[in-house]
Coordinates of C-alpha atoms and ligand atoms in Angstrom, one line a residue:
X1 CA -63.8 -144.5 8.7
X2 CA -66.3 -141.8 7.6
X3 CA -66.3 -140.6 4.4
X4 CA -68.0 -137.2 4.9
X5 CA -70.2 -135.5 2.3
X6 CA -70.2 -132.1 1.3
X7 CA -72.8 -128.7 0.6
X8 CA -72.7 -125.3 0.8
X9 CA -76.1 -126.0 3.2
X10 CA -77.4 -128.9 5.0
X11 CA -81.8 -128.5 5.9
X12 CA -82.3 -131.1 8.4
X13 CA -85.9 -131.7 7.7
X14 CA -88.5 -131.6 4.8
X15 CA -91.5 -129.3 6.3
X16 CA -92.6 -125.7 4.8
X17 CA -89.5 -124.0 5.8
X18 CA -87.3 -127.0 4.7
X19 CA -88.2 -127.3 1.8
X20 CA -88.6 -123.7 0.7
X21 CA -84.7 -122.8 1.9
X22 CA -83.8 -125.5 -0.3
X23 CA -85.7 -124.8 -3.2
X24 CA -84.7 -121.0 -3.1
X25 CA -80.9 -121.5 -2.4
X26 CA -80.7 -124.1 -4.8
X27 CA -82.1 -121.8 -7.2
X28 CA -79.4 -119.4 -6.2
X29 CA -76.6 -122.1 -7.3
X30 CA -76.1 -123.4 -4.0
X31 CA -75.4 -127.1 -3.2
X32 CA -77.9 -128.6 -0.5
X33 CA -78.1 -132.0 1.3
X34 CA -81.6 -132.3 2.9
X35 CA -81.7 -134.7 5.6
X36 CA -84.7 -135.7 7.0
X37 CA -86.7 -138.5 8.8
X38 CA -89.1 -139.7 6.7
X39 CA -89.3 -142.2 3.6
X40 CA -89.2 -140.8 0.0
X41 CA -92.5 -138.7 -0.5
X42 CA -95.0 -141.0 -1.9
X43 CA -98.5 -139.2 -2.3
X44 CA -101.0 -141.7 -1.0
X45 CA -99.8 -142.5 2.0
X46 CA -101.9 -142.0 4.6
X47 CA -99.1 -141.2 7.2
X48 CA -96.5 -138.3 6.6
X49 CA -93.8 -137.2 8.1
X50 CA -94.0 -133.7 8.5
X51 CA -96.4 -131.4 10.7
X52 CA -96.9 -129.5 7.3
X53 CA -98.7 -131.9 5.6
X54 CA -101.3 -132.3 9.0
X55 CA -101.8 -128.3 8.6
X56 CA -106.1 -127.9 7.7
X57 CA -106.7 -124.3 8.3
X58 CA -104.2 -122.6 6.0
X59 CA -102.1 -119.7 6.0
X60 CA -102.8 -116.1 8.0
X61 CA -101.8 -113.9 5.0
X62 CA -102.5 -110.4 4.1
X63 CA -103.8 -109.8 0.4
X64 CA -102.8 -106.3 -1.2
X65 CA -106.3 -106.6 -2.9
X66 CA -108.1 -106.6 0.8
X67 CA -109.3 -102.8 1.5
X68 CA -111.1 -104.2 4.9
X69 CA -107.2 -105.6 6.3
X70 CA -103.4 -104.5 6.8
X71 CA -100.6 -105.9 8.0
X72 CA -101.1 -103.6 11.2
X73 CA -104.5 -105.6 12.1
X74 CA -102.3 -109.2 11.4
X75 CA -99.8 -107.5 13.4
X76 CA -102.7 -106.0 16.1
X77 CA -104.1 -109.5 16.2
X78 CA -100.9 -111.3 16.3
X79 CA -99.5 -109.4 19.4
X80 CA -103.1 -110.0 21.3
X81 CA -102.7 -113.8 20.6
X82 CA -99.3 -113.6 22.4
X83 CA -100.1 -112.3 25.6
X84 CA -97.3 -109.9 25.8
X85 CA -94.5 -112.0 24.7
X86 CA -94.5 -111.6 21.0
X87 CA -91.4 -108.7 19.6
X88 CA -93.8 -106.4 17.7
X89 CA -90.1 -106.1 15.1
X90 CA -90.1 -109.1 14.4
X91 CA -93.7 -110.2 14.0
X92 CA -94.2 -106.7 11.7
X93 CA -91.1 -108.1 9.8
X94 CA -92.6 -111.9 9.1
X95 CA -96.1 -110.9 8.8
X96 CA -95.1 -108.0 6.0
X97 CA -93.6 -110.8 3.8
X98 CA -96.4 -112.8 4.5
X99 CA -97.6 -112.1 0.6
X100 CA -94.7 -112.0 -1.3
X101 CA -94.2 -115.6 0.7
X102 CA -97.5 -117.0 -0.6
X103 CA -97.0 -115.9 -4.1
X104 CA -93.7 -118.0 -3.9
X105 CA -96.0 -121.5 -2.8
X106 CA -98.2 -120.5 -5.6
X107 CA -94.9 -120.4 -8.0
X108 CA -93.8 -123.6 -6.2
X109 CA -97.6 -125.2 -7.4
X110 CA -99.8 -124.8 -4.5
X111 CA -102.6 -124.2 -5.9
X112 CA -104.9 -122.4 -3.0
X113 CA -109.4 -122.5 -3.4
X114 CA -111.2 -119.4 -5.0
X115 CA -114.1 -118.0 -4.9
X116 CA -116.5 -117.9 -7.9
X117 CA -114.9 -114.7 -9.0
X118 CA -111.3 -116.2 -9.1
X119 CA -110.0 -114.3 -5.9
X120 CA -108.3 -116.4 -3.4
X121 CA -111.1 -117.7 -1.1
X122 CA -110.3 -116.8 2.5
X123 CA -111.4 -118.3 5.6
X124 CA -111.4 -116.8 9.6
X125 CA -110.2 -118.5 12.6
X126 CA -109.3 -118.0 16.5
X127 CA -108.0 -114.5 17.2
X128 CA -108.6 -113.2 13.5
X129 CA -111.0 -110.2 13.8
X130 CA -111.5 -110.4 9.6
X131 CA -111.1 -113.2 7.1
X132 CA -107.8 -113.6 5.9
X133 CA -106.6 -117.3 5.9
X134 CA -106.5 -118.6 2.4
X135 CA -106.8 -122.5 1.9
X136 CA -106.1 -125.3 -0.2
X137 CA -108.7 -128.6 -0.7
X138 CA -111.3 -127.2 1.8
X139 CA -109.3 -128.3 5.2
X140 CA -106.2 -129.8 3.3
X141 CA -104.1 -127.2 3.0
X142 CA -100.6 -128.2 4.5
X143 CA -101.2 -131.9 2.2
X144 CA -101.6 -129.6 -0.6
X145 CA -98.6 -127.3 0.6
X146 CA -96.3 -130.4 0.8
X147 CA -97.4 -132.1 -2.2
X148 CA -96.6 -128.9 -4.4
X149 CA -93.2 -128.6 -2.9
X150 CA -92.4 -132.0 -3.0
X151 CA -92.8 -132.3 -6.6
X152 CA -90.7 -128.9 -7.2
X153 CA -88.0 -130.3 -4.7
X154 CA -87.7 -133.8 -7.0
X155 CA -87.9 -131.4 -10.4
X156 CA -85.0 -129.5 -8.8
X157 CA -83.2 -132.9 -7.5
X158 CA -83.6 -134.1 -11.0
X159 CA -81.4 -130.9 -12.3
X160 CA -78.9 -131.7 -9.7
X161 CA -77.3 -130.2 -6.8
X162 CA -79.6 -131.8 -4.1
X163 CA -79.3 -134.8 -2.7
X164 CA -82.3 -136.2 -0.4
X165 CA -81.6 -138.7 2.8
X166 CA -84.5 -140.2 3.5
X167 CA -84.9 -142.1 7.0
X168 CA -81.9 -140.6 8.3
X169 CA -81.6 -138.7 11.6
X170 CA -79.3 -135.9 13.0
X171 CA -77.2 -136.9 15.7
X172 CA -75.1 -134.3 15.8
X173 CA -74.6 -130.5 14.6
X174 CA -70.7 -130.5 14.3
X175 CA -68.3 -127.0 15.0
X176 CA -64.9 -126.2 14.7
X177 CA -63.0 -125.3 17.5
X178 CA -63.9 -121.6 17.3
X179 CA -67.8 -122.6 17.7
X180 CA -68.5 -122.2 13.9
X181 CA -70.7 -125.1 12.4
X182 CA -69.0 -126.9 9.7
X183 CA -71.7 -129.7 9.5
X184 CA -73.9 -132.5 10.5
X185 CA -73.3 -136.1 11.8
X186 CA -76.4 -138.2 11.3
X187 CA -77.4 -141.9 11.2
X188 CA -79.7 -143.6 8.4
X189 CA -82.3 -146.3 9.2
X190 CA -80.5 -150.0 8.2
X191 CA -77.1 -148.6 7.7
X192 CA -74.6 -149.1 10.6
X193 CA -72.3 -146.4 10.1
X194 CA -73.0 -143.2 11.1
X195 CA -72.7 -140.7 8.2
X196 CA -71.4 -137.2 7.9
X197 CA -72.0 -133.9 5.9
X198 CA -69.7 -130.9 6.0
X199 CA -71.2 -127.5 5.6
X200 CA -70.6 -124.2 6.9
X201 CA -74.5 -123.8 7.0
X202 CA -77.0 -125.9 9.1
X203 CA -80.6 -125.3 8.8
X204 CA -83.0 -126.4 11.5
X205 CA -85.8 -127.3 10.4
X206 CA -87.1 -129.6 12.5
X207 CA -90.7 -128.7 13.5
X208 CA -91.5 -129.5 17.0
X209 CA -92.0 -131.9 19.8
X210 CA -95.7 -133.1 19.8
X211 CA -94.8 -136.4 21.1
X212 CA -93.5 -134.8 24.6
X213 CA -97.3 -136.2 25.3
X214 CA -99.3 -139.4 24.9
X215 CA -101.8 -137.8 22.2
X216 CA -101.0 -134.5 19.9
X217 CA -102.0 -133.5 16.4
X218 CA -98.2 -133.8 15.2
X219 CA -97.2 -136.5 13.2
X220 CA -94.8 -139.1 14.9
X221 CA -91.3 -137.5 13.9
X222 CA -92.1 -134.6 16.2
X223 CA -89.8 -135.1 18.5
X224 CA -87.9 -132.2 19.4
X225 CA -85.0 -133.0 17.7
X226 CA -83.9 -129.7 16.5
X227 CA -84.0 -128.0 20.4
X228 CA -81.8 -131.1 21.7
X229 CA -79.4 -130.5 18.5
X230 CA -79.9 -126.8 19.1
X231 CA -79.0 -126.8 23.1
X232 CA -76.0 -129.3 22.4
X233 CA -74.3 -126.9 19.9
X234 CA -74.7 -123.7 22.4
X235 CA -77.7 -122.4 20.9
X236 CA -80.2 -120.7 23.4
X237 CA -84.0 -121.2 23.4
X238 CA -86.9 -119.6 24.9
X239 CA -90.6 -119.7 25.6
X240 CA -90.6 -123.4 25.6
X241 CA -92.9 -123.5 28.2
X242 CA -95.3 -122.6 25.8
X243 CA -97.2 -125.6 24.4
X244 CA -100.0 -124.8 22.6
X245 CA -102.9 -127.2 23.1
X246 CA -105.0 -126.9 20.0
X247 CA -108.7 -126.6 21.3
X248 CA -110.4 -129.6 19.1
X249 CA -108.0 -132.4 18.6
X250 CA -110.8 -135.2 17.7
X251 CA -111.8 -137.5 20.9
X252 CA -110.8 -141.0 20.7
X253 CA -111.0 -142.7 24.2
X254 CA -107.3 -143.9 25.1
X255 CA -105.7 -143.6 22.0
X256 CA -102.2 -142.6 22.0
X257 CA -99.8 -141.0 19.4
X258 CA -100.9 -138.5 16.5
X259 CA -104.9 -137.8 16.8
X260 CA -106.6 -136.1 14.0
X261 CA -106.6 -132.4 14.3
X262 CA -110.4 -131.0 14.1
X263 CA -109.6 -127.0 12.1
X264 CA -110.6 -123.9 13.7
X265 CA -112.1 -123.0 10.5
X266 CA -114.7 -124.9 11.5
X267 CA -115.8 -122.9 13.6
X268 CA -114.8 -120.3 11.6
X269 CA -118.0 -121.2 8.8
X270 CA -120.1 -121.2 12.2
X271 CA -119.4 -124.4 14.0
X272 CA -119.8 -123.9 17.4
X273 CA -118.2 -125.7 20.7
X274 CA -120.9 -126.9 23.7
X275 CA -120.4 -129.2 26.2
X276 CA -121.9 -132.8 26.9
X277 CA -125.5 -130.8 28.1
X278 CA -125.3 -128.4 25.1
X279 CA -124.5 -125.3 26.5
X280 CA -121.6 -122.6 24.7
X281 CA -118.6 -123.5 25.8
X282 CA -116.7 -120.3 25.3
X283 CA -120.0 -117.9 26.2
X284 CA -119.3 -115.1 28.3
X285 CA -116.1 -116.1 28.4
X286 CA -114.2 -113.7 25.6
X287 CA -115.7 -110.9 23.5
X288 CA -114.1 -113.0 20.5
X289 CA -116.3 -115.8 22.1
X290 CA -115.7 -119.7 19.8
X291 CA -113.1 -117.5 17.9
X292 CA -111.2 -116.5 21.0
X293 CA -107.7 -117.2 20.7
X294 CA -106.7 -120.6 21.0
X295 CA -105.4 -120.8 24.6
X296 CA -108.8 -119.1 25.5
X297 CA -110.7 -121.8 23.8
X298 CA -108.7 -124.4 24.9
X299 CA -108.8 -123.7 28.6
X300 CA -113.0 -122.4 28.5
X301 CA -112.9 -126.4 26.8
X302 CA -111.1 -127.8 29.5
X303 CA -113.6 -126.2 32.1
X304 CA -116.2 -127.2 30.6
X305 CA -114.7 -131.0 31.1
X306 CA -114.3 -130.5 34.5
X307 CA -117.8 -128.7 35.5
X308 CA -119.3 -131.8 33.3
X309 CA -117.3 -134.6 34.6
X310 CA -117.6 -136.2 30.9
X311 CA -114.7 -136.4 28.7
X312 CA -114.8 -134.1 26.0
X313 CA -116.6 -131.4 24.6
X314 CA -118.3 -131.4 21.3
X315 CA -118.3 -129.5 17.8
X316 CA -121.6 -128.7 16.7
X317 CA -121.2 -128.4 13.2
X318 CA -125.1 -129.1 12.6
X319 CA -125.4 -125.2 10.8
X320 CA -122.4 -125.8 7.9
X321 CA -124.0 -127.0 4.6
X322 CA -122.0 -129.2 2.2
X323 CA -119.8 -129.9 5.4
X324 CA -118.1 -132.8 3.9
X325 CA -117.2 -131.1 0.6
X326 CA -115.6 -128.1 2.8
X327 CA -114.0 -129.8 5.2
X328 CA -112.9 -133.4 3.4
X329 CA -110.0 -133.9 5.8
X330 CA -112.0 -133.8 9.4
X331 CA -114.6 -136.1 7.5
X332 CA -112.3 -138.7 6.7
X333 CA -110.7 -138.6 9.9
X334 CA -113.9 -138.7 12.2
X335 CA -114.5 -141.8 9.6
X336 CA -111.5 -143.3 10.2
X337 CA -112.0 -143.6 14.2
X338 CA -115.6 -145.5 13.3
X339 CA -117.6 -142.0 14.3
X340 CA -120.3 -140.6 12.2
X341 CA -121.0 -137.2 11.4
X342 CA -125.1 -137.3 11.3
X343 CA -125.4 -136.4 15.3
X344 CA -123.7 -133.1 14.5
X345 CA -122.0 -133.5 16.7
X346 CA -117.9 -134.3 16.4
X347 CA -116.4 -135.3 20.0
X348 CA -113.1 -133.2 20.8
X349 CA -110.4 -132.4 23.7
X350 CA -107.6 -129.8 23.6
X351 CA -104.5 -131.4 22.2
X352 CA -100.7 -130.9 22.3
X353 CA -100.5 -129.2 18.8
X354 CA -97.2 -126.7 18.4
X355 CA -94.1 -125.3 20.7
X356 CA -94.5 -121.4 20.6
X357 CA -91.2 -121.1 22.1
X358 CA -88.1 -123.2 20.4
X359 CA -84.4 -121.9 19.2
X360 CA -84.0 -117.9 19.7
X361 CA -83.5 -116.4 16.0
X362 CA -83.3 -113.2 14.4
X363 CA -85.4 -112.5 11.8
X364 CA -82.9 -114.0 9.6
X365 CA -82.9 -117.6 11.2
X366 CA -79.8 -117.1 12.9
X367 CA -79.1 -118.4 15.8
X368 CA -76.2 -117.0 17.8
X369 CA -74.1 -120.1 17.0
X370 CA -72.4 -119.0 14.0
X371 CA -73.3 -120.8 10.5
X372 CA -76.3 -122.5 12.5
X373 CA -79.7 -121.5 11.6
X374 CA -83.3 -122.5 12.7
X375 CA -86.9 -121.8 10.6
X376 CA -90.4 -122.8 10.9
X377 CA -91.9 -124.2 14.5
X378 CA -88.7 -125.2 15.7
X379 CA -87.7 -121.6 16.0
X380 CA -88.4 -118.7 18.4
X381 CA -88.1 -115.5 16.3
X382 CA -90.6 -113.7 18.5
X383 CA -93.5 -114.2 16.3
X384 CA -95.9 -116.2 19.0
X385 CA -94.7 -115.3 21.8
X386 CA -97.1 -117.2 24.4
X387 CA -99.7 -118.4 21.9
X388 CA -99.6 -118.7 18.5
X389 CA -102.4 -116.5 16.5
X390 CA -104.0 -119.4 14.2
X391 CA -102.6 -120.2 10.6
X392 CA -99.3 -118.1 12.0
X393 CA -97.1 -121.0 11.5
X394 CA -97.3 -121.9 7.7
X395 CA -96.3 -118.0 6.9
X396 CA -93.5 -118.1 9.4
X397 CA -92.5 -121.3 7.8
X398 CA -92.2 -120.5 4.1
X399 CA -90.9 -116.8 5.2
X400 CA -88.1 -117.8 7.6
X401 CA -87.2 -120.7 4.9
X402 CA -86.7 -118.6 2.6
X403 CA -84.7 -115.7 4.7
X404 CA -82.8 -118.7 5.7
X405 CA -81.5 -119.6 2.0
X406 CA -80.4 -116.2 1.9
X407 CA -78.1 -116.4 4.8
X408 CA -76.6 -119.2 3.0
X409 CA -76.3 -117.9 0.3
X410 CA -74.0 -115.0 2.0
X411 CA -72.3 -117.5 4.0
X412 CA -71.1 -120.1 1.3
X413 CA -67.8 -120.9 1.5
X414 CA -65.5 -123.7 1.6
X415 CA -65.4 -126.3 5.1
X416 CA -62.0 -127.0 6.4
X417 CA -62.6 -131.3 7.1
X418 CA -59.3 -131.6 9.4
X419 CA -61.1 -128.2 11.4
X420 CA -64.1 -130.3 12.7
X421 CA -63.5 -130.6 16.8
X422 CA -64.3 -134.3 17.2
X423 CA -67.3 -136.3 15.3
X424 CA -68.7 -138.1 18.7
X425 CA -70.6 -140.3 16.6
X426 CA -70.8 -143.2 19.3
X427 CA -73.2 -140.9 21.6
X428 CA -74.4 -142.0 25.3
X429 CA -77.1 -139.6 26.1
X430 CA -79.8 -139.3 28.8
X431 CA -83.3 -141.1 27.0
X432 CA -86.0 -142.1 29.4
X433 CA -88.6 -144.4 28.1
X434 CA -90.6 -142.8 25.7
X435 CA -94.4 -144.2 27.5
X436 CA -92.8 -143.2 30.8
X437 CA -91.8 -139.4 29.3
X438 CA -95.1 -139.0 27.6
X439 CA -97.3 -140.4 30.5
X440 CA -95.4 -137.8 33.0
X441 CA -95.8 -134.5 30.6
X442 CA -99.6 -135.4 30.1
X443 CA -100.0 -135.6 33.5
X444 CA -98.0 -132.8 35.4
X445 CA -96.8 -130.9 32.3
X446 CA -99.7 -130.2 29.6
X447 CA -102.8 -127.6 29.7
X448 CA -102.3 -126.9 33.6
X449 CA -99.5 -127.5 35.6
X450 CA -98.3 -126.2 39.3
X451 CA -95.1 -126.4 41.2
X452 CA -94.9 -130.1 43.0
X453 CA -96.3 -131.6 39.4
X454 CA -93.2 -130.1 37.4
X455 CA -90.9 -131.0 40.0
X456 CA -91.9 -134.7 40.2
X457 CA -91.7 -134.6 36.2
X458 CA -87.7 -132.8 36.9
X459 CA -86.6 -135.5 39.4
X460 CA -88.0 -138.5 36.8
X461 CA -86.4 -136.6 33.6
X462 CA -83.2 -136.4 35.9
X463 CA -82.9 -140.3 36.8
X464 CA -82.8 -140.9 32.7
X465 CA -80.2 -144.2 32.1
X466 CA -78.0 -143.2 29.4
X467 CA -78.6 -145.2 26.1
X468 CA -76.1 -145.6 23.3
X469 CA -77.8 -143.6 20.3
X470 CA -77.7 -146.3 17.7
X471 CA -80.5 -145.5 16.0
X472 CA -83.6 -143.4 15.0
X473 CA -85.4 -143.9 18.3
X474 CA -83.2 -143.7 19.8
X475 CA -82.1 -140.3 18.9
X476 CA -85.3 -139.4 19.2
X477 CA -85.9 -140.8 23.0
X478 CA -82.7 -138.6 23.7
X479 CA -84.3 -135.5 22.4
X480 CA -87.8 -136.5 24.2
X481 CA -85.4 -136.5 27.2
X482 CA -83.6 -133.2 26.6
X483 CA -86.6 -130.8 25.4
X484 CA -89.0 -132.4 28.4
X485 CA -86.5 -131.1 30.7
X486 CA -86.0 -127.7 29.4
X487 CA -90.2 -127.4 29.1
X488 CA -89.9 -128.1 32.8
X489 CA -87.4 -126.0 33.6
X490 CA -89.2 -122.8 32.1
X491 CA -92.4 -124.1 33.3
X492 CA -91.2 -124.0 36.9
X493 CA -89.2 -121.1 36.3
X494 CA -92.5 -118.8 35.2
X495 CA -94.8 -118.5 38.1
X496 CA -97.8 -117.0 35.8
X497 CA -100.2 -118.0 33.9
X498 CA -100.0 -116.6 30.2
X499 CA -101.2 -117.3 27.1
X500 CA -101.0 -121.3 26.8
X501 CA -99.0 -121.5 30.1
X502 CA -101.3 -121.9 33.1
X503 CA -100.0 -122.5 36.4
X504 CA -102.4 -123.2 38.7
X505 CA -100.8 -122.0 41.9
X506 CA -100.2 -118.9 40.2
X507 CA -103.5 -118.3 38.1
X508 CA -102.2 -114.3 37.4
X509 CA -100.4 -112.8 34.8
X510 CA -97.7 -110.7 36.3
X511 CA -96.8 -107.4 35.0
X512 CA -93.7 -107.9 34.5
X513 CA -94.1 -110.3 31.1
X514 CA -90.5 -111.3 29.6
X515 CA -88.8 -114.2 28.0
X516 CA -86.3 -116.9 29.8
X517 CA -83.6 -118.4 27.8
X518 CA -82.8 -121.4 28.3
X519 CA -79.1 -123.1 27.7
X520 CA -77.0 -126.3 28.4
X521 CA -73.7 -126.1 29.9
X522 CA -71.9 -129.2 31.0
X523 CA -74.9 -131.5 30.6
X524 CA -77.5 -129.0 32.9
X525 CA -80.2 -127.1 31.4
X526 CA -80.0 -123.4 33.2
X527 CA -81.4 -120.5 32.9
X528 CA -79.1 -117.9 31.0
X529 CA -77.7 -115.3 32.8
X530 CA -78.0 -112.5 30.0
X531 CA -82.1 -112.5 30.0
X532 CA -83.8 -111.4 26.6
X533 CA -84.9 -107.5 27.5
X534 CA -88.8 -107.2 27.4
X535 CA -90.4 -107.1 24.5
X536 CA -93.6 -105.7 25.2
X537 CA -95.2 -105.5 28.6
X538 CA -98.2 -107.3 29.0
Ligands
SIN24 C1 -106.3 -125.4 12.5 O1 -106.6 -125.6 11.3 O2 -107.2 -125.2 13.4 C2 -104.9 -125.4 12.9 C3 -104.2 -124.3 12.2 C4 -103.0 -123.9 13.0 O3 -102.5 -124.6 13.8 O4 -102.6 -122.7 12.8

């Protein structure tokens, strides 16, 4: 028999927007259960759980102080980045709380580099047109993100009304029989008996699903949990299809798993990207060119590959002075694989790197499953629509976490235990073997794809065994399974190429630019019949 647990909110995972709902609903009195993947936060490990700690760039922000920006640039370079598909509302809406978001980390202890003069220190990357990224330790900014808001999360544990599960996965978001959420199921690594929490507020927060391929920046809990848990309540998603491949993911032959990211800002401080014979990768190619937005980059890098026949292109990073002292987290990574930084040269690929597309939102994290909300990468509020603008992701995180907590705060109220419609804690789901899954999406589903390469990846995803979900891989195998197909299934469904979607039978962009949403209904991903309107019209 269960005993279930109760909160006035569940977060189901411990990233920027995790953290930052619980920190601000806790402070508004509520009672929060975090559950999330990863062990108890210990500061020197060398692994983490959580895409935020892996962030190196920093966070896109607008400073009141800045005479030469405005939110309408952010905004102007925001919508560029997206290639049509971003909702100008809601990116004016996130991007215009970017500062009052990033005074909040620095109240939380993040404590961000300045300049000699004491001003935050800004930085430029892909798609910026000024400098307006601030950072933390040179390249370590997400480490220092999560290290500040770990410490306020245990200060705040230590007053009570939080309690942490460490190691534990959702299985399950669980509803009433109206549809309304009243909690979560999950299991926790070395206990045999799945566990519940009853809540009338779930936050998602779940990051995304690197590990769709054999090598990504994300750490090894991205999984796409929170789509699968998303789809499997009723919740609709969108622009999935939209994988960002980050343009320098450090070049490791055959490795597999999480690959350290190489920052943009790099380039930013004047690295520049040439291929194996030296010549500008991204010349002539975009006015913007090595700080062209990120799908530009990528795909100019992934020419460059092809016209070469060698396997990567390189960073030249020869004209940076003091580079170890700015960029202390590439270094010790490019150490860490046995290379050397004295060629200046640092050996890269484009690499899986963040879902643009995820659970459809307002700009309140609400999903349209009532008392179920969804913040940070796992979400689709409109923001990125087909490519994410650089150092976007950290501001939508702490913004939409925080929005989030406010939702919860307006929807506290008490859970009705004997109202939960079934706790189907002894799940067979659909989980393909996680090599098999990853080898497939590299191959047919990652920077290019085309229509017999997705349909060979739909018939394998379709022949998944069903495996009892007994544990945390398993779990996650399932949601591998789940979120593959519905990649696919907007993949084949968008016969375009935009932003980080490139089909190669259909190397246009059509006119007609709008978003797909995607749903599950008795066990089949389909396309839903009410289509989003257009947001803007590329
Ligand atoms: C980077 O530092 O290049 C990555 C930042 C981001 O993904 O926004």
């Amino acid at each position: 028999m269960v005993v279930p647990r109760s909160a006035d909110l569940v977060v189901v995972g411990a990233g920027v927007a995790g953290i930052a709902a619980v920190l601000t609903a806790r402070a508004a009195g509520l009672r929060v259960v975090v559950v999330h993947k990863g062990p108890r936060w210990q500061a020197d490990r060398t692994e983490q759980a959580t895409a935020t700690f892996y962030a190196q760039g920093g966070v896109a922000v607008v400073m009141p102080d800045n005479p030469a920006d405005s939110v309408d640039s952010h905004l102007a370079d925001t919508l560029a980045a997206g290639a049509g598909l971003s909702g100008p509302v809601a990116s004016r809406s996130i991007l215009g709380a970017g500062w009052a978001a990033v005074s909040e980390l620095i109240s939380w202890g993040t404590q961000f580099d300045r300049d000699p003069t004491g001003a935050l220190a800004r930085t430029r990357e892909g798609g910026h047109r000024v400098r307006r990224i601030v950072h933390a330790g040179g390249d370590a900014t997400g480490a220092a993100v999560q290290r500040a808001l770990w410490v306020a999360l245990g200060e705040a544990q230590a007053a009570g009304g939080i309690e942490c599960l460490d190691e534990s996965v959702v299985t399950q978001v669980l509803t009433d029989i109206a549809g309304r959420v009243v909690g979560v199921s999950y299991v926790r690594a070395g206990v045999a008996e799945p566990g519940v929490v009853l809540a009338p507020t779930v936050l998602l927060a779940t990051g995304g699903a690197g590990h769709l391929y054999a090598a990504t920046t994300n750490p090894s809990g991205a999984t796409g949990d929170g789509i699968a848990l998303a789809l499997r309540a009723g919740a609709r998603i969108a622009d999935l299809e939209f994988i960002q491949f980050h343009p320098t993911m450090l070049y490791t032959p055959g490795e597999r798993g999480r690959r350290t990211l190489v920052t943009e800002a790099i380039r930013g401080e004047g690295g520049r990207l040439v291929d194996a014979d030296g010549a500008s990768v991204t010349a002539g190619v975009h006015p913007l060119g090595d700080l062209a937005p990120r799908d530009v980059v990528a795909n100019a890098a992934m020419a460059a590959i092809d016209r070469t026949g060698h396997p990567c292109v390189y960073l030249d990073i020869s004209g940076i002075e003091r580079f170890a002292a700015r960029f202390p987290t590439v270094t010790a990574g490019v150490r860490a694989a046995g290379l050397s930084l004295h060629s200046g040269l640092i050996p890269v690929v484009p690499g899986a790197h963040y879902q643009c597309g995820g659970v459809v939102t307002d700009t309140f994290a609400r999903t349209g499953v009532p008392g179920l909300l969804a913040a940070g990468e796992v979400a689709r509020t409109g923001l990125h629509g087909a490519n994410r603008l650089a150092s976007n992701s950290l501001l939508e995180g702490v913004v939409m976490g925080i929005r989030a907590a406010g939702v919860a705060v307006t929807d506290r109220g008490a859970i009705r235990g004997d109202a939960v419609d079934g706790v189907y804690c002894d799940q067979d789901l659909p989980a393909l073997d996680r090599t098999t899954l990853q080898d497939a999406m590299s191959r047919h589903v990652a920077l290019r794809r085309d229509a017999s390469g997705l349909a060979a990846v739909a018939t394998l995803l379709e022949s998944a065994p069903r495996r009892r979900i007994a544990g945390v891989a398993d779990a996650e195998d399932a949601s591998l399974t789940l979120t593959a197909g519905v990649v696919v299934a907007a993949a084949a469904a968008r016969g375009e190429s935009r932003g980080c979607h490139v089909r190669s039978d259909f190397p246009r962009s059509e006119l007609d630019a709008r978003s797909r949403y995607f749903g599950l209904a008795r066990g089949v991903i389909s396309e839903v019949a009410d289509a989003a309107p257009v947001s803007v019209l590329g």
